[in-house]
Tab-separated table of C-alpha atoms in Angstrom:
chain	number	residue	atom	x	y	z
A	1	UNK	CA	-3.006	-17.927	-13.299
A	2	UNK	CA	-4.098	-15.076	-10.817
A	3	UNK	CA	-1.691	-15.385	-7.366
A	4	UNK	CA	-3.681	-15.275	-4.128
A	5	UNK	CA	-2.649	-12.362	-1.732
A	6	UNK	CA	1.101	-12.374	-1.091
A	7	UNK	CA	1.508	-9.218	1.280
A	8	UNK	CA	-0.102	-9.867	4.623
A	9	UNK	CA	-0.759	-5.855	4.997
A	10	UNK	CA	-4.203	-4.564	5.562
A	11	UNK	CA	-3.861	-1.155	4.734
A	12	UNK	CA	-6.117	1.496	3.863
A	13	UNK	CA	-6.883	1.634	-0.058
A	14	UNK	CA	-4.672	-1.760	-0.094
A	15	UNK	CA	-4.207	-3.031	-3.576
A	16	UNK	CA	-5.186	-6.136	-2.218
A	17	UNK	CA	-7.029	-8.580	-5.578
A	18	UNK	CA	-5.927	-5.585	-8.107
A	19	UNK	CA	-2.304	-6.259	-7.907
A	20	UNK	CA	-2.614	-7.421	-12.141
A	21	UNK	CA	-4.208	-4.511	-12.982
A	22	UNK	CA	-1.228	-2.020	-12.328
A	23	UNK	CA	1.564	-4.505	-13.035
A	24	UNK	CA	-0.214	-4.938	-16.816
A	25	UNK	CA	-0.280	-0.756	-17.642
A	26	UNK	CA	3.605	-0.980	-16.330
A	27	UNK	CA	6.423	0.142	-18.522
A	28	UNK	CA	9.773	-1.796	-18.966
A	29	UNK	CA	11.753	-0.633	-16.386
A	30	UNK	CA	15.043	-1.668	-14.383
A	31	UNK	CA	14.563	0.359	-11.016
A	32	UNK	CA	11.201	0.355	-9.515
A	33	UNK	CA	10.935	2.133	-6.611
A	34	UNK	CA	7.434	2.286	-4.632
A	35	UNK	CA	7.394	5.519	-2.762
A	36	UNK	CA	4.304	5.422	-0.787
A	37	UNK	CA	4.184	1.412	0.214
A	38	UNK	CA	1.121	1.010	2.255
A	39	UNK	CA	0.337	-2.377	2.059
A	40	UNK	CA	2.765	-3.448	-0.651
A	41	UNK	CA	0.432	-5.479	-2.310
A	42	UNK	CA	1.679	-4.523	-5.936
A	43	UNK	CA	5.529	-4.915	-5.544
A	44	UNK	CA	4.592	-8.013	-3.383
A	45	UNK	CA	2.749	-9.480	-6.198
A	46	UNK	CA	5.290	-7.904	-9.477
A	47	UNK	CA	8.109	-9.752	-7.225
A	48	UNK	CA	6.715	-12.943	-8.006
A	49	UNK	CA	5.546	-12.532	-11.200
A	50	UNK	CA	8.268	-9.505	-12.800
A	51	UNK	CA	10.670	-8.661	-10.455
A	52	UNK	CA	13.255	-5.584	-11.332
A	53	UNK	CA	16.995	-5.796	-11.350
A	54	UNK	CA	16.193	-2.639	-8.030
A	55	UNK	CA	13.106	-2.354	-6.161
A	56	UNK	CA	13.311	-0.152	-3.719
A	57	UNK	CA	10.099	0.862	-1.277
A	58	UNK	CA	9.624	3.647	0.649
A	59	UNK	CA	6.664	4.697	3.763
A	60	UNK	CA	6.784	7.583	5.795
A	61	UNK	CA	5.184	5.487	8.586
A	62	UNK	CA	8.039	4.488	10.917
A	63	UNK	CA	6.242	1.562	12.442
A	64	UNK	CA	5.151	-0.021	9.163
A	65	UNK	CA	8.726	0.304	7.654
A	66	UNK	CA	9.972	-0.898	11.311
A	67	UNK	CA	7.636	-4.345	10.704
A	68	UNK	CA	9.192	-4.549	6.891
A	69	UNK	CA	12.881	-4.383	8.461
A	70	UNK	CA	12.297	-7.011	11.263
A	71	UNK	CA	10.466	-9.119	8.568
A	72	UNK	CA	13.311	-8.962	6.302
A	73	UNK	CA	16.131	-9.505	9.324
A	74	UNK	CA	14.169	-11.721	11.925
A	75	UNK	CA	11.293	-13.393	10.452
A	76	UNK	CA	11.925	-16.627	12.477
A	77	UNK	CA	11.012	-14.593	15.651
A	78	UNK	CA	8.649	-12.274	14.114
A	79	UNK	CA	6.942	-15.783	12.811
A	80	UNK	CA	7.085	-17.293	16.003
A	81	UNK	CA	5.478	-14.584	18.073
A	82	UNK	CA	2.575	-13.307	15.813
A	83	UNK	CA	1.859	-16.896	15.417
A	84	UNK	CA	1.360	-16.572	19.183
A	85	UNK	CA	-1.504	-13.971	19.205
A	86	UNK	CA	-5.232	-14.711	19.189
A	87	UNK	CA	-7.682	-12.999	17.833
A	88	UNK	CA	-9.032	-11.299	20.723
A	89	UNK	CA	-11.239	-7.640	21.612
A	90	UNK	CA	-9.435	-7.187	24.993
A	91	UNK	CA	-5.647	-8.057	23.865
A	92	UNK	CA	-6.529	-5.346	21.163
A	93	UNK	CA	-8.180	-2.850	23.232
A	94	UNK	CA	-5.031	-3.341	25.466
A	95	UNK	CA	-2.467	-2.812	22.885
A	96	UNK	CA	-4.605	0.219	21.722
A	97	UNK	CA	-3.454	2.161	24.579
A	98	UNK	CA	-0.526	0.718	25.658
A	99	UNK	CA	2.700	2.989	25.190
A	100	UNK	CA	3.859	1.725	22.291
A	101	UNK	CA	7.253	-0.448	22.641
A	102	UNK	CA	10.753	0.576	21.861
A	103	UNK	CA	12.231	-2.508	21.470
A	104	UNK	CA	12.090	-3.470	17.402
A	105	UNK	CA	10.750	-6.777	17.689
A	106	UNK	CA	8.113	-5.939	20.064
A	107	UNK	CA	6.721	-2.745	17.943
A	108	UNK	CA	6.592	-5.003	15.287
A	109	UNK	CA	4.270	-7.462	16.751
A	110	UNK	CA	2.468	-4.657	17.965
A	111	UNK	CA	2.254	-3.362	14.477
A	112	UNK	CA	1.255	-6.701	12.687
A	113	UNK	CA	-1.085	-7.339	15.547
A	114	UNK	CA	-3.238	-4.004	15.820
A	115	UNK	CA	-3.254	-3.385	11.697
A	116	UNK	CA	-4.542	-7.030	11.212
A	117	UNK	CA	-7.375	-6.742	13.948
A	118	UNK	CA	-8.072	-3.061	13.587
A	119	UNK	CA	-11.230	-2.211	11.468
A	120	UNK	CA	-10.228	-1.068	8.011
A	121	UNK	CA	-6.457	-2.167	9.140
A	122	UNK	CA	-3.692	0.111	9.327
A	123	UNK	CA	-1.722	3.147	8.071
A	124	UNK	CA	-4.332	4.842	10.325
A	125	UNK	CA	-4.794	6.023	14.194
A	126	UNK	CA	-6.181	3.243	14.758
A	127	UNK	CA	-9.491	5.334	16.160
A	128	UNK	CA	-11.243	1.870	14.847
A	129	UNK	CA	-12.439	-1.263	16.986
A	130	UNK	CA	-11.783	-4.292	16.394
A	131	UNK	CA	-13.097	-5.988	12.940
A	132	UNK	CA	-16.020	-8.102	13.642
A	133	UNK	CA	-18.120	-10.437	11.379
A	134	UNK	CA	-20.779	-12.359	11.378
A	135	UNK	CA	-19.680	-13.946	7.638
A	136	UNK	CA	-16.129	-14.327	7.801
A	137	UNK	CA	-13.960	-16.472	10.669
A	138	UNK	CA	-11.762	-13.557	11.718
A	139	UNK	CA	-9.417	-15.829	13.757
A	140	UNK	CA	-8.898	-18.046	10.950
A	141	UNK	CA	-8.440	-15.067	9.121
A	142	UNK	CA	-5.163	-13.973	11.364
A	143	UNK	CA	-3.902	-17.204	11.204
A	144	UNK	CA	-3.458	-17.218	7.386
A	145	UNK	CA	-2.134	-13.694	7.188
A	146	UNK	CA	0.381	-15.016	9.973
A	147	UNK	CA	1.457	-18.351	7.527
A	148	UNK	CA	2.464	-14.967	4.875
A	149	UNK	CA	5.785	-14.459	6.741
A	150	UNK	CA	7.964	-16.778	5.962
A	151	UNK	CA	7.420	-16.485	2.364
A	152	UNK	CA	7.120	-12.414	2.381
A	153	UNK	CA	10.491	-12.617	4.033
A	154	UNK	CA	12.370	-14.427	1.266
A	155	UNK	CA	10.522	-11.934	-1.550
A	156	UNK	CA	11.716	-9.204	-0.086
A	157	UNK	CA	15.821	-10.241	0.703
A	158	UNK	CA	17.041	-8.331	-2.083
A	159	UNK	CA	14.837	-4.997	-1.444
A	160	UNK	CA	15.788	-1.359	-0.032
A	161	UNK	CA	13.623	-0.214	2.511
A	162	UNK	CA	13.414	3.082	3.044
A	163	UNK	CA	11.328	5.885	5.940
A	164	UNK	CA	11.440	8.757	4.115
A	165	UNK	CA	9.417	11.788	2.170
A	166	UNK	CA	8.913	10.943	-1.208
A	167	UNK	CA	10.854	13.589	-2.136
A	168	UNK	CA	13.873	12.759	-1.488
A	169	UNK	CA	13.358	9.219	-2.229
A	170	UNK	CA	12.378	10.545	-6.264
A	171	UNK	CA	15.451	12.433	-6.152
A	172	UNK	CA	17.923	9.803	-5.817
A	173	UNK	CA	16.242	7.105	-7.618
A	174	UNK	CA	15.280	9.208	-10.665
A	175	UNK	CA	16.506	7.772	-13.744
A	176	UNK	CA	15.517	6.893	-17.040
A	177	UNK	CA	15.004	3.455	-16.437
A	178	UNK	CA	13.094	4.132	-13.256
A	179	UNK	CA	9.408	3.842	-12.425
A	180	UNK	CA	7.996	5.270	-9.911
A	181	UNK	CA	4.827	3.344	-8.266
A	182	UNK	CA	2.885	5.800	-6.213
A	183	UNK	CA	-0.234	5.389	-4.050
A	184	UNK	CA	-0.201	8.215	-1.890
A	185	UNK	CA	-3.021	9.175	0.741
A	186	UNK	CA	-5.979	10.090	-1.376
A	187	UNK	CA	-7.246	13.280	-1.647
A	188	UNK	CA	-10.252	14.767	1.018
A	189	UNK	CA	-9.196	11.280	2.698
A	190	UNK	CA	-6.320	12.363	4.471
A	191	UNK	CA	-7.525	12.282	7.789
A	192	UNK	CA	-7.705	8.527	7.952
A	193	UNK	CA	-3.915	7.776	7.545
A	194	UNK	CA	-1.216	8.814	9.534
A	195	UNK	CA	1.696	10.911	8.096
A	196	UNK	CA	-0.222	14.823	7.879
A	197	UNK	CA	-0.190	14.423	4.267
A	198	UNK	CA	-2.010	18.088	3.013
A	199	UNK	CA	-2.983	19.411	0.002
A	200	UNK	CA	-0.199	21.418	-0.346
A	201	UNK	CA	1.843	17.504	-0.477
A	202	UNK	CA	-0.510	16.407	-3.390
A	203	UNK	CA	0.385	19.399	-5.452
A	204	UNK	CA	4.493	19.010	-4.486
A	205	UNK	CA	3.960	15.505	-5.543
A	206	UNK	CA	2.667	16.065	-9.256
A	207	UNK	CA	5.418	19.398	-9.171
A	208	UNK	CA	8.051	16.937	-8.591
A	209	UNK	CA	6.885	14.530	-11.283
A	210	UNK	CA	6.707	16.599	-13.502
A	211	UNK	CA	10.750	17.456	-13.676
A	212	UNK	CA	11.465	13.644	-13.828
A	213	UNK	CA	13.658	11.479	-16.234
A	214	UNK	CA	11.475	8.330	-15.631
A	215	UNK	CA	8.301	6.817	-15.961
A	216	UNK	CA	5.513	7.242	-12.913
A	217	UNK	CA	2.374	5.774	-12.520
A	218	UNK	CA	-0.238	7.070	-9.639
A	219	UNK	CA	-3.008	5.918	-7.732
A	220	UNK	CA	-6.018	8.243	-6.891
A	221	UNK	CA	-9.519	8.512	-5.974
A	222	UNK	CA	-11.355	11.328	-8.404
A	223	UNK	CA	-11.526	14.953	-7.197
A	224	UNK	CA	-11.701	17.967	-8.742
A	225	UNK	CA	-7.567	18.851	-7.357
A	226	UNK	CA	-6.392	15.475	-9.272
A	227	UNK	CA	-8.579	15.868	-12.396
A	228	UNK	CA	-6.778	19.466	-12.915
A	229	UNK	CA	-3.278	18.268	-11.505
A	230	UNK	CA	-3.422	14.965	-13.785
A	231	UNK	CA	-5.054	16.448	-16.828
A	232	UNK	CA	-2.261	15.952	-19.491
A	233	UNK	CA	-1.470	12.108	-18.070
A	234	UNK	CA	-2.875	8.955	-19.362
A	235	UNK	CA	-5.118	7.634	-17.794
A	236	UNK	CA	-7.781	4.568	-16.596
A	237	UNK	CA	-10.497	3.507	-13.653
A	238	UNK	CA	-12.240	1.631	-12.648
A	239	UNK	CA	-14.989	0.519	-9.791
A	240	UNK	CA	-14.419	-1.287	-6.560
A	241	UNK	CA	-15.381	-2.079	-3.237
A	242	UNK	CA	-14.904	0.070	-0.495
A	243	UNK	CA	-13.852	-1.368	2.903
A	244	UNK	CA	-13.967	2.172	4.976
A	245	UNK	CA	-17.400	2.512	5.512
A	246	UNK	CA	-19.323	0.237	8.195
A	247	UNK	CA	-21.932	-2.158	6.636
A	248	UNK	CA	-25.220	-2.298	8.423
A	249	UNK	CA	-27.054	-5.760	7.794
A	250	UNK	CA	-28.238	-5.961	4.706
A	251	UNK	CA	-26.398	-2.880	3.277
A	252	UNK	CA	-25.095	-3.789	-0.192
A	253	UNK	CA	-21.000	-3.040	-0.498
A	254	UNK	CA	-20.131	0.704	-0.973
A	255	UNK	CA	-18.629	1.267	-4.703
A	256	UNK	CA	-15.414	3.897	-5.163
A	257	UNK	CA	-14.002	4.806	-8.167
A	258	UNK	CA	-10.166	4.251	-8.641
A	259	UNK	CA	-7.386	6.423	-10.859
A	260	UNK	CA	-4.445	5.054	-12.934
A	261	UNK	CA	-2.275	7.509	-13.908
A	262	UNK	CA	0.322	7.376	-16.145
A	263	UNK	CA	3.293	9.766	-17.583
A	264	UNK	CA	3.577	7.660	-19.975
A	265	UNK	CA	1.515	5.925	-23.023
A	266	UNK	CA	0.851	2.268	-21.579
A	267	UNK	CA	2.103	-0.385	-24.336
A	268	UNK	CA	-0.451	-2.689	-24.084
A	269	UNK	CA	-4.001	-1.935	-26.086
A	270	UNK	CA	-6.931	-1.675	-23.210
A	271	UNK	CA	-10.353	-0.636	-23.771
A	272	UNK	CA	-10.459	2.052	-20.640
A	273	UNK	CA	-8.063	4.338	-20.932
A	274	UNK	CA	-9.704	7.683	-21.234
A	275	UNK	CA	-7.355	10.252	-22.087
A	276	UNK	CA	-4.424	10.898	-23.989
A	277	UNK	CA	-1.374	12.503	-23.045
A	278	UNK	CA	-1.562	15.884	-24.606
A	279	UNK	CA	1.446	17.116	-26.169
């Protein structure tokens, strides 16, 4: 039976509804270590379902690995004040260009607050207004993501949380029996995330892969830099919505075209996978 959302994280290119397709094209593994965590909406989901005997996750965004600390060490209060916010254009707007708060707690109420109400949620500038609709209750909306913590809190006792480059995090955690979950800023989309990922970080990410004792699996949009970088991996897509792009009325939902790649030959037999790993 297909989970509803578990991760409360509205991230750009969020898993969010896919979670089964990734955890399915997954090799056995004892470590798994998401590098680029976003909104966390596959280990969320494999932690329910498949947890490993590690699972470690890893953001370069301070304040999103700042709201994963204080939900693992405070969720009472975290709970408590979140559940406190409405849903409102002017507490937003406010927020937007407040200086953002020191004090842990406080940042990550901020955080939850302004991803959750933001257009196309976070990992962003937040250059967005608020999301309106005229189809979906938005405040409602908030209110369920904010029932989430309590139960993302106890998923995620037994995890290492990590603010770091991917690098380094690879380094460590390489080992046979590790896979490496990575969904890093897509390419020629950069701009809309925080971090400065460049080019020059897509092609240290495949360089560093490619020296590795374990298994990796990678999450992409199609460009001509990926389809060259990625050539010899195994790999699969398929079609879904876009939420970047603003609708007008009556515009039908943008399509975008998403990458599985794989180091690895998947175990289980599936009717898309397009290439084979050459050898």
């Amino acid at each position: 039976m297909k989970l509803k959302n578990i991760s409360n994280i509205k991230w750009i290119g969020g898993k969010h509804g896919k979670e089964e397709r990734y955890i399915e094209l997954m090799s056995e593994h004892k470590i798994f270590v998401d590098c680029f965590f976003g909104s966390g909406a596959v280990p969320f989901y494999k932690e329910v379902i498949n947890p490993a005997k590690l699972t470690i996750v890893n953001d370069i965004n301070d304040k999103l690995m700042n709201y994963m600390l204080v939900l693992k060490d405070n969720p009472e209060r975290l709970y408590r004040e979140c559940s406190a916010l409405p849903f409102s254009e002017k507490l937003y707007e406010i927020y937007k260009w407040e200086p953002w708060p020191e004090d842990e707690i406080e940042s990550a109420v901020r955080f939850y607050y302004m991803m959750r109400v933001c257009f196309a949620g976070g990992g962003h500038k937040y250059r967005n207004g608020i999301g309106l609709s005229k189809s979906v209750n938005k405040a409602k909306q908030l209110v369920g993501a904010t029932e989430l913590i309590p139960k993302m809190a106890e998923l995620i006792r037994n995890w290492t949380i990590l603010c770091r480059d991917f690098e380094d995090v690879i380094d460590f955690y390489d080992t046979k029996d590790t896979l490496f979950f990575l969904d890093p800023p897509y390419h020629e989309r950069e701009d809309l995330y925080a971090g400065g990922f460049k080019e020059e970080d897509h092609k240290r990410l495949k360089k560093k892969l490619d020296s590795i004792q374990g298994k990796a699996m990678v999450c992409y949009y199609p460009s001509d830099l990926i389809d060259d970088l990625y050539h010899d991996w195994y790999r699969t897509e398929y079609s879904t919505a876009s939420q970047i792009r603003v609708r007008k009325d009556g515009d039908k939902q943008p399509m975008r075209t998403e990458l599985i790649l794989m180091n690895y030959r998947p175990n289980i037999q599936i009717d898309f996978l397009k290439k084979e790993l050459i050898i």
